[in-house]
XYZ file of C-alpha atoms in Angstrom:
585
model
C 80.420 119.219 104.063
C 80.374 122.157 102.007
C 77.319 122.773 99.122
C 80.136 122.753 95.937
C 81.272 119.199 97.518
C 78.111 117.783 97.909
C 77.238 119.161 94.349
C 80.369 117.667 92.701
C 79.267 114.045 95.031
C 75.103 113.805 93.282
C 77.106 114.960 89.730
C 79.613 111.924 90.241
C 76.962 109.219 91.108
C 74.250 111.223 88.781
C 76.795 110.186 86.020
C 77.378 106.693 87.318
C 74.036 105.532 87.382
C 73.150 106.680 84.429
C 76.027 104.700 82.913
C 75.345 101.663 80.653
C 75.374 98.522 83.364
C 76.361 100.396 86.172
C 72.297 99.798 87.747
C 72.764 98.809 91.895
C 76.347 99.443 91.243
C 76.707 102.663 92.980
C 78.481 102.405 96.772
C 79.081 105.532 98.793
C 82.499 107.138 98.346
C 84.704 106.596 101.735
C 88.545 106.960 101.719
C 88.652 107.256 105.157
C 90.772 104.600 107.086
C 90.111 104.295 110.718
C 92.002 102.808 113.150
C 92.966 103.246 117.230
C 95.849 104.921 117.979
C 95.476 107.832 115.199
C 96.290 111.561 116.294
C 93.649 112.876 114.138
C 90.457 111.651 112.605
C 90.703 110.585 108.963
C 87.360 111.139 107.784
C 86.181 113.364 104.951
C 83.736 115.283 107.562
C 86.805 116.075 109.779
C 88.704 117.484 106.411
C 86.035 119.606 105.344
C 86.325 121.491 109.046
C 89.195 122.736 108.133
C 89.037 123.649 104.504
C 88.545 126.976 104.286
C 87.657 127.407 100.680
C 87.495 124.734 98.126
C 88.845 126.132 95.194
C 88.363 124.255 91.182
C 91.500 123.329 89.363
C 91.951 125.492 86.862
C 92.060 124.185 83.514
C 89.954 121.148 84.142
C 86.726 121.800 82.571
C 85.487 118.179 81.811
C 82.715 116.454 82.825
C 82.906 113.473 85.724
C 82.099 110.322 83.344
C 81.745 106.270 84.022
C 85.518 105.797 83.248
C 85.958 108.457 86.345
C 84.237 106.181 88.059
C 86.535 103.068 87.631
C 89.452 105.285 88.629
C 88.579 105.326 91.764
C 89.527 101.639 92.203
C 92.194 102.803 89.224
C 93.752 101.080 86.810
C 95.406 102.339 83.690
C 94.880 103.078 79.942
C 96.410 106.116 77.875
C 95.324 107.129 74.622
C 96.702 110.269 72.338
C 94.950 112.501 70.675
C 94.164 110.184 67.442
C 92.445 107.510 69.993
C 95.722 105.150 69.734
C 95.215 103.264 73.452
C 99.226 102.950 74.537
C 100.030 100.871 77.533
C 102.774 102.219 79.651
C 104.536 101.108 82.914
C 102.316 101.645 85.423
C 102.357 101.281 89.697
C 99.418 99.253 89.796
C 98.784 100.574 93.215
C 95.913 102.987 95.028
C 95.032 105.877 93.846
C 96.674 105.566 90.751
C 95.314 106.627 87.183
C 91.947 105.792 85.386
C 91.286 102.491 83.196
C 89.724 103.710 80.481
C 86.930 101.976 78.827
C 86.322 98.861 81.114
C 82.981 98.341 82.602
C 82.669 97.408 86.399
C 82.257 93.925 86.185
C 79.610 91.115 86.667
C 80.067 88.773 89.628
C 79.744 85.650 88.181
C 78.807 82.172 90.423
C 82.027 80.799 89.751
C 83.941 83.725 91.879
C 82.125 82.481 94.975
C 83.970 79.314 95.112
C 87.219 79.927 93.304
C 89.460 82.141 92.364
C 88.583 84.313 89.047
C 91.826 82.776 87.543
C 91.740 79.031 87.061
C 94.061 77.229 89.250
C 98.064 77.759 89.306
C 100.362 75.371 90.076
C 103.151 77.776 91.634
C 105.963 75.691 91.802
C 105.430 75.237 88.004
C 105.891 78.919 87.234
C 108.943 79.370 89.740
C 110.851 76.785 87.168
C 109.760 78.542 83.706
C 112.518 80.476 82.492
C 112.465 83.652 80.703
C 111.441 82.044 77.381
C 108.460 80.094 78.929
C 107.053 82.873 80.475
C 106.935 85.060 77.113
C 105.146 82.312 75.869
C 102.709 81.274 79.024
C 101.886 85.153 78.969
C 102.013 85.914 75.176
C 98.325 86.844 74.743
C 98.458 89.426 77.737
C 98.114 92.811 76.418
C 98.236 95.071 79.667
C 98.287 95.368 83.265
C 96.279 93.930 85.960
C 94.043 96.216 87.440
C 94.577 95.649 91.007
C 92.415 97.900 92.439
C 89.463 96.183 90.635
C 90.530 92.985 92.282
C 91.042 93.996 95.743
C 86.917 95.277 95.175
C 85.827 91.699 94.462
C 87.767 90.040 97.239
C 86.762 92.844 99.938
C 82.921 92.331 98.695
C 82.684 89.044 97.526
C 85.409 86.941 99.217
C 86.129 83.427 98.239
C 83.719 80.513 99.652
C 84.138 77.343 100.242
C 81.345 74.256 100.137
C 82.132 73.417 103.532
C 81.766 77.331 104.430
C 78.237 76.595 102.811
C 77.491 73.566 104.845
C 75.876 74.229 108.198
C 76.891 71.163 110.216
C 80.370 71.916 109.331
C 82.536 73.361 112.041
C 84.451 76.119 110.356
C 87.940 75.404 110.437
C 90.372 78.783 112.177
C 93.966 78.136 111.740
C 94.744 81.545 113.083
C 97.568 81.244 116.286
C 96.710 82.909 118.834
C 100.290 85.439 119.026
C 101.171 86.504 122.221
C 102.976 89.911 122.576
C 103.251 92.861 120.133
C 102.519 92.810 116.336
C 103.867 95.788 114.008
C 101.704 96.288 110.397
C 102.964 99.118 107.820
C 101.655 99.562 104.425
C 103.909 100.509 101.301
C 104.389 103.349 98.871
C 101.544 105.696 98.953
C 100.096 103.635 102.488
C 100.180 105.720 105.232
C 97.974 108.859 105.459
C 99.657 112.521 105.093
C 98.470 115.214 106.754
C 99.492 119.387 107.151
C 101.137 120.103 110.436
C 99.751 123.401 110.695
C 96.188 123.022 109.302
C 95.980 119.382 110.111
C 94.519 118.958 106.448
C 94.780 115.560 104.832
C 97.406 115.587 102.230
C 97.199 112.190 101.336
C 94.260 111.773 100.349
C 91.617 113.487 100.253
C 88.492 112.455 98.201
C 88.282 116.156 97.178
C 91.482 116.056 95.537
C 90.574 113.274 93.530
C 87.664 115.314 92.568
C 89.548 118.174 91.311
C 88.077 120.629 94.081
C 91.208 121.093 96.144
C 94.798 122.044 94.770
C 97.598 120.002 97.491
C 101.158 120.121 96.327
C 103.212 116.552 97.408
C 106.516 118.064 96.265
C 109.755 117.688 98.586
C 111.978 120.364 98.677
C 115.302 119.599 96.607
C 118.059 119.435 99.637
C 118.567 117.281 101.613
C 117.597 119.648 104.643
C 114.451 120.154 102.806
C 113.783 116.112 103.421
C 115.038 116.012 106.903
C 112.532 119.579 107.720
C 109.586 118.021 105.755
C 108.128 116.506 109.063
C 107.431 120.149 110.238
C 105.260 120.698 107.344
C 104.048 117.190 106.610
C 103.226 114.393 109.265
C 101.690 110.691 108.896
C 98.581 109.766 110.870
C 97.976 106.422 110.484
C 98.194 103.481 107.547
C 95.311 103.096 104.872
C 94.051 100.299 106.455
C 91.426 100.333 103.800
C 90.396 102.940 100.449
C 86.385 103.114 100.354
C 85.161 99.114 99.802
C 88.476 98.202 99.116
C 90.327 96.376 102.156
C 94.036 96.820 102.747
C 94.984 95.705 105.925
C 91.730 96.121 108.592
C 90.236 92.624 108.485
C 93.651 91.586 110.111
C 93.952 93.974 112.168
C 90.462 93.403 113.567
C 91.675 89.474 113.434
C 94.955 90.371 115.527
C 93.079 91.975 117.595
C 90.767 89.188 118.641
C 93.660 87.708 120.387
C 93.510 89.211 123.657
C 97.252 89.023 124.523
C 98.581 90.110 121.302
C 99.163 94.078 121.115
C 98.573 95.801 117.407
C 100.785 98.919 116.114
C 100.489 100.429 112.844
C 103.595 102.091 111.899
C 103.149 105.660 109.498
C 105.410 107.501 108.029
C 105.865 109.712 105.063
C 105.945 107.599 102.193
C 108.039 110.492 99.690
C 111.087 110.398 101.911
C 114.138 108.295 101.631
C 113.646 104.824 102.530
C 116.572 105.095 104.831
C 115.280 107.852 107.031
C 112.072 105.566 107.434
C 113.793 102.745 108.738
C 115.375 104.809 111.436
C 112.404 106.167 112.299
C 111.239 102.239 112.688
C 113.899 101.464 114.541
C 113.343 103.947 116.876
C 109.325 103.034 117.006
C 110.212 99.649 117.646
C 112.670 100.114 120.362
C 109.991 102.456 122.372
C 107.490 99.151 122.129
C 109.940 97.352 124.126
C 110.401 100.151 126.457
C 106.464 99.752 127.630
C 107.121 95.993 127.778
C 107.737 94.148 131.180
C 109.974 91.689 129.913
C 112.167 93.071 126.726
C 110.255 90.457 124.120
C 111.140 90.717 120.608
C 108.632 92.031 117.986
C 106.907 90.416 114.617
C 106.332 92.642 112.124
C 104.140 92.474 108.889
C 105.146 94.706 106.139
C 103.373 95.107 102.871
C 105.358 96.028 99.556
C 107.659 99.354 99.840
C 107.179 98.875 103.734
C 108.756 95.621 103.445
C 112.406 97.311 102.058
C 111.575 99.813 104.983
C 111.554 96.801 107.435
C 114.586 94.303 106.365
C 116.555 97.857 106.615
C 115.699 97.866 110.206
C 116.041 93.945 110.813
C 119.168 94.348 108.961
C 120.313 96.974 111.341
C 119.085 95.827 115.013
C 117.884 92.120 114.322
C 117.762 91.915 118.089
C 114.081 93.596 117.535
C 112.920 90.962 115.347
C 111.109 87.991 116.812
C 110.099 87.274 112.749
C 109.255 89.357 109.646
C 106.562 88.727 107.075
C 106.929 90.452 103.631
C 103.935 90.910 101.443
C 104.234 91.668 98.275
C 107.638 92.601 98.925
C 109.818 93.811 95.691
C 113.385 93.482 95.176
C 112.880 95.501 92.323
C 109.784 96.998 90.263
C 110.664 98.420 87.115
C 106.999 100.190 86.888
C 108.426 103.050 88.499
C 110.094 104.259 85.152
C 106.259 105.066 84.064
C 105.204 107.916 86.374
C 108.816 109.321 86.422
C 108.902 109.652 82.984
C 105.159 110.368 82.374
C 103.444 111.578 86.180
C 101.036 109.549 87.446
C 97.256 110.550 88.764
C 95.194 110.350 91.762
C 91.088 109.559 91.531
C 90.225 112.248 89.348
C 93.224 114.788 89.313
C 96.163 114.360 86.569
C 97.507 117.550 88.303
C 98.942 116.101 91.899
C 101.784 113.368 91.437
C 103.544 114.820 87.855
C 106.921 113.798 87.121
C 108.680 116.787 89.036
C 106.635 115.626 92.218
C 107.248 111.497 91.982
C 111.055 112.547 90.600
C 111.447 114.619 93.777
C 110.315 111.839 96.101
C 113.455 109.783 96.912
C 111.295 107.120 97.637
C 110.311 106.453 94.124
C 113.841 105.530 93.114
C 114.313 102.578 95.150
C 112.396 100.181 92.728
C 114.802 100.567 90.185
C 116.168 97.404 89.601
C 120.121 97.100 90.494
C 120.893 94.808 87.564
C 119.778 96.879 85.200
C 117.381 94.618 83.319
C 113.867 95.800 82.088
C 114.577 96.359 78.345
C 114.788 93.747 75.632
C 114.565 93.998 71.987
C 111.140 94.610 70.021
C 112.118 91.878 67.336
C 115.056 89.132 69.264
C 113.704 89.141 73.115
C 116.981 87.088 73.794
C 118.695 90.936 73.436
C 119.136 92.731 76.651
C 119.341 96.293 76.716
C 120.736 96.370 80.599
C 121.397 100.048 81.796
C 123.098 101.479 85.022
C 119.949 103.094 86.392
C 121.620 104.506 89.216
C 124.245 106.318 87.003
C 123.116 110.162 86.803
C 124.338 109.774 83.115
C 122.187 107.147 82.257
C 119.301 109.303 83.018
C 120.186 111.939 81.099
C 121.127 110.073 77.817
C 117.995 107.922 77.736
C 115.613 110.964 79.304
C 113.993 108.550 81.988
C 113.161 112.030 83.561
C 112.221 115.084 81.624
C 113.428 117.036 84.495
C 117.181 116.146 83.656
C 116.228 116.309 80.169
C 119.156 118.397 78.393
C 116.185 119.816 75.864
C 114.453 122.831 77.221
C 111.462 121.975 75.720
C 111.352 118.361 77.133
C 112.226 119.460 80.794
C 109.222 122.152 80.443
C 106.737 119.177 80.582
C 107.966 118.224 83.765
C 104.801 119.805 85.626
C 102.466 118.623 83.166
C 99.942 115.539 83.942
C 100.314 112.571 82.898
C 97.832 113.092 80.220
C 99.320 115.401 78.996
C 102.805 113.426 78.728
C 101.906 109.721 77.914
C 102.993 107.988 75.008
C 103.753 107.877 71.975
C 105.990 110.237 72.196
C 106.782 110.936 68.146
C 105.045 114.339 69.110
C 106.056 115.947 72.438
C 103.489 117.759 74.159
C 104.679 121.380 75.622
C 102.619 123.136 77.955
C 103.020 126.830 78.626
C 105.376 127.285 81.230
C 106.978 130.576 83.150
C 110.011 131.421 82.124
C 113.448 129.139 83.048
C 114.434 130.607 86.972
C 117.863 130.932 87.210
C 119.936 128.913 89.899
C 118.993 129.024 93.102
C 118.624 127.262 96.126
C 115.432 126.265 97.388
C 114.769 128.283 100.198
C 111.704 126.641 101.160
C 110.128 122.892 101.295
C 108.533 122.663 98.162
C 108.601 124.626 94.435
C 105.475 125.978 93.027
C 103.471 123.714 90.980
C 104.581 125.296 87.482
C 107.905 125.673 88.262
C 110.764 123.958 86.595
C 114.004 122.631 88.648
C 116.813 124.530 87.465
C 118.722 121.675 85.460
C 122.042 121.851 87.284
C 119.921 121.717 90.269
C 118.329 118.306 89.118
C 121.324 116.694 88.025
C 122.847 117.169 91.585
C 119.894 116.246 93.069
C 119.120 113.133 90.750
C 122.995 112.095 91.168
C 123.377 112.481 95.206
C 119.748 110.481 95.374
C 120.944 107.733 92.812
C 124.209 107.081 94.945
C 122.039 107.187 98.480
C 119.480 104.871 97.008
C 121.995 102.427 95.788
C 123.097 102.165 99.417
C 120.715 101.610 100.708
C 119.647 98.689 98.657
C 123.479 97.116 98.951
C 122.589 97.219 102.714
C 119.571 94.997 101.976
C 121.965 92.132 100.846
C 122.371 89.245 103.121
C 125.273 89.414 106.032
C 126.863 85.807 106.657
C 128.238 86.989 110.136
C 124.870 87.961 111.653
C 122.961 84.448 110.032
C 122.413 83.167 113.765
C 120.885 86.454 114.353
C 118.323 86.938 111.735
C 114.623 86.384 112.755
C 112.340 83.830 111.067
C 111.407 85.101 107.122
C 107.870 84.282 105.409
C 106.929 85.612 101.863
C 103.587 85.964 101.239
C 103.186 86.645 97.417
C 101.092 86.681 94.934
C 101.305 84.683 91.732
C 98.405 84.556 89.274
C 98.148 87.801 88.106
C 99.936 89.336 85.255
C 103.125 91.455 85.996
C 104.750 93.636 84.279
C 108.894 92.417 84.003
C 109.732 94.589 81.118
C 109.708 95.910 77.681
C 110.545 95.391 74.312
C 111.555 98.432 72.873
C 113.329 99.146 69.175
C 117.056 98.924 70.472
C 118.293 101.929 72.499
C 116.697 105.110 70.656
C 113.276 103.354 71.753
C 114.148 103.709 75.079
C 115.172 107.683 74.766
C 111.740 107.887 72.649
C 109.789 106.573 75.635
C 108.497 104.133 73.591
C 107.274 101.674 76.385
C 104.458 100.213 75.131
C 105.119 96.907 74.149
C 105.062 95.013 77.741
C 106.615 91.987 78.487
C 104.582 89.938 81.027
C 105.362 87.572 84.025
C 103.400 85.621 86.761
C 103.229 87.658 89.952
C 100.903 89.496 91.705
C 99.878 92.610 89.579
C 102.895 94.829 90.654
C 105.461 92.488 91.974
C 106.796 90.182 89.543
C 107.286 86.360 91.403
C 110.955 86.259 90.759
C 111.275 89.710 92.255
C 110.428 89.450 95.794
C 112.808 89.991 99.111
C 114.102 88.150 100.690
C 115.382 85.617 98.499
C 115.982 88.599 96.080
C 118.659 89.636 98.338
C 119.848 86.009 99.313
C 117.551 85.081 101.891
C 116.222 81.885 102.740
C 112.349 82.297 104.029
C 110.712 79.944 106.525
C 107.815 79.866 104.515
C 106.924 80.491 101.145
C 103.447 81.459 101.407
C 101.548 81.584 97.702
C 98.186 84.088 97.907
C 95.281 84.229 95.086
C 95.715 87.828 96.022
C 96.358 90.844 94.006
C 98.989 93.288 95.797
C 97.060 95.889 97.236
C 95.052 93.499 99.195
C 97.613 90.920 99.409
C 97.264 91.254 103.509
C 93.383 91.085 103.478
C 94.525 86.900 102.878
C 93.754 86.622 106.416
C 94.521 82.531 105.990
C 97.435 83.262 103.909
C 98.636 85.654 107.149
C 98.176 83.129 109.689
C 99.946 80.403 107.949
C 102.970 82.927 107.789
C 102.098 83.695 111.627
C 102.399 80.074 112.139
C 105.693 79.254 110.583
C 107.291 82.068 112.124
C 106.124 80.117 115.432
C 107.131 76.891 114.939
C 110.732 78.127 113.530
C 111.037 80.070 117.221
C 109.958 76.913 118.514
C 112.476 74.450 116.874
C 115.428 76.856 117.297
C 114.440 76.742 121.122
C 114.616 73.729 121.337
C 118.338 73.325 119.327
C 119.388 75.555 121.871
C 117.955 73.338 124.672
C 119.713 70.717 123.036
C 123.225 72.084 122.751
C 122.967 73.070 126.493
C 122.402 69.330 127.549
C 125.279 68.078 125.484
């Protein structure tokens, strides 16, 4: 570890510890998932061997505070420049930007035997309509921060009294799964790393520390996308981000069974959903190659990975022996914030900008098909529906400032979110070189400060649209293949404030950017509950699993996991035995 790294580590918990309540709060920093079966190592000792150089941002010349601190378990709060906190849509998910002004908080007793929420009746909130829910969530004022909750579960799990009783014999539902189990993680899940240097792109701690410049961008062709894998590979899933467990406990639980065989499948998380699932399909199929007998294969998929996986199932259900989807979104309108405004990482505003997360084609398939996320400010029973996968659309509302027909508006493109967050009466220009005229990219990525030609964009923005939009049709349930399909569990969250929408003041609020009035929805702090696959796409699950969860550690509900595990086993039991039943007769 080099001497400027360790220097920037004793200023960062120097700083925290001498924060008002944060005494005995300070944990060492580790955002290094481990796992078997990775190419390379993932921790921050094997990074610094090959950095070179570590070289500032420039431009960045304040001071590491307490809020810094909370941002590396994230959460989200803007303000402008008169100290007006604005809410935005945010994706509540790792990594993402800093929460502002809220202390790390106090365990209290209660947390050890219950959930922080008081108790939900689920089935209550599945029958609220849209009305209900506006009321039931009225006096919610922002997002969830996620990350914050997946910290207390991972160090303070929920107890039981019998857990606390010694003569009790601890209760283990978990089945005991015989034959091969695939896990992948979502958007932003898997680990990214340089083909040449074998650097961690995705990500590093010193990135989030401002001490190392990385550029995410994807090249605006489509041979750009299909090339990226000789620039960019994936090494493994974030199992789990410092104290913060994603998916290891269950792994380790898996594991424990000794005939059940573990995969985590990577992949790069920017490209188009489509690409990953053949990629899948192909992983999947090369599992069954090693096998003796040509078994089918359950696979656990948390949020983006779970689109990823009912591609594949839709494709080759033969693979299938069942599917769980965690935190699984049919739609997530959140999206529109970091396209619009960039998004950040730890403590750098300067990695995912809106050029970067508008050149990922990943980041387009949340957008909701039907259009709905805006309703009016002052009569909520007003829809403002738009065709978000209608290049047009984009352009007349500016959900992108890189298709933005203003000059001045598409120069803020490459600016950080900070920069670029609402309210947007006063738009913020940052010096930028001079327009390039069109050409094609000739290699993978565009410098940082450079703007996408405009006629490039809208191309690019239009041929995406069209190739995201099939891809989600192909999501839709097929009547002819209904005696092929593979047992389907949801395991979702529900107690946590989600973000469903907006009220806005009729259309111009929309092209102002003027997002901050939320509209609020039980879910599980990304993934609103009446937005989850499969039944979003006409599925009928097995199992409805409900999880105190939040979504980023949605799969460390080990219980909640093996209950899914279990249904998927009895459902291959009972249609077993229907078949054994139609041969006799």
């Amino acid at each position: 570890m080099t001497g400027r790294f360790r220097r920037a580590l004793r200023s960062f918990r120097k700083e925290l510890q001498d924060s008002p309540g944060s005494r005995s709060r300070s944990r060492s920093l580790d955002s290094s998932p481990r796992g078997r079966g990775r190419t390379g190592s993932n921790s921050d000792e094997a990074d610094d061997q090959v950095d070179d150089e570590i070289v500032p941002l420039e431009n960045d010349e304040r001071r590491i505070d307490y809020d810094d601190a909370n941002s590396i378990i994230g959460g989200h709060s803007v303000k402008d420049e008169n100290n007006n906190e604005k809410q935005t849509f945010w994706f509540s998910l790792p990594f993402s930007n800093p929460l502002a002004g809220i202390d790390l908080p106090s365990f209290r007793l209660r947390s050890i035997f219950r959930s922080e929420t008081d108790p939900v009746d689920p089935f209550k909130l599945t029958v609220l309509d849209s009305r209900q829910e506006e009321e039931e969530f009225r006096h919610v004022r922002e997002q969830d921060n996620s990350r914050l909750r997946a910290v207390r579960h991972s160090l303070l799990p929920n107890l039981s009294i019998d857990m606390l009783n010694p003569l009790a014999t601890p209760k283990d539902e978990f089945p005991a799964i015989d034959g091969d189990v695939v896990i992948l993680g979502g958007y932003r899940g898997s680990i990214l790393r340089d083909r040449e240097t074998g650097r961690r792109v995705w990500i590093p701690i010193k990135v989030g520390l401002n001490l190392r410049r990385i550029d995410l961008t994807v090249g605006i062709t489509d041979q750009d996308e299909i090339e990226m894998e000789k620039k960019v590979y994936p090494d493994g899933m974030l199992t789990h981000i410092g104290p913060v467990d994603v998916s290891r406990k269950l792994i380790r639980k898996l594991q424990s069974s000794p005939k059940c065989n573990v995969h985590e499948f990577s992949y790069d998380w920017r490209l188009s959903c489509s690409l990953s699932s053949q990629k899948l399909v192909e992983f999947l199929k090369a599992i069954q190659e090693k096998q003796k007998t040509k078994r089918k294969i359950i696979v656990i998929a948390h949020s983006m990975g779970g689109l990823i996986a009912h591609h594949a199932m839709q494709k080759h259900p033969e693979l299938f022996r069942g599917l769980i989807y965690a935190g699984v979104p049919s739609s997530c309108p959140n999206i529109l914030g970091p396209l619009r405004y960039g998004d950040s990482v730890l403590l750098s505003s300067k990695v995912l900008t809106a050029k970067v997360n508008f050149l990922m084609r990943s980041s387009f398939v949340f957008l909701p098909l039907d259009g709905r996320c805006f309703v009016d400010r002052k009569d909520t029973t007003i829809r403002y529906d738009l065709d978000f996968f209608d290049v047009k659309t984009w352009i007349e509302y500016g959900l992108s400032p890189c298709v933005a027909e203003s000059l001045d508006v598409r120069r803020t493109q490459t600016n950080s979110y900070q920069e670029e967050a609402p309210p947007t009466q006063k738009r913020f220009i940052s010096e930028m070189p001079k327009l390039p005229t069109r050409a094609r990219s000739q290699t993978f990525t565009l410098p940082d400060n450079e703007m996408i030609p405009y006629d490039d964009a809208v191309e690019y923005l239009d041929r995406t649209l069209k190739k995201t939009k099939q891809f989600l049709m192909e999501l839709e349930y097929d009547p002819a293949k209904a005696d092929q399909y593979p047992p389907l569990v949801e395991l979702y969250g529900f107690t946590v404030p989600t973000l469903r929408g907006s009220r806005v003041n009729g259309p111009e609020g929309i092209k102002a950017g003027d997002y901050n009035d939320l509209v609020f929805g039980p879910g599980d702090g990304v993934v609103y509950h009446k937005s989850l696959m499969p039944e979003g796409k006409g599925f009928e699950p097995v199992l409805r699993q409900p999880s105190d969860r939040g979504h980023v550690n949605l799969l460390n509900d080990v219980d909640g996991v093996g209950k899914a595990l279990n249904a998927i086993l009895q459902a291959e039991k009972e249609k077993l035995n229907r078949n054994s039943n139609d041969l006799t007769t």
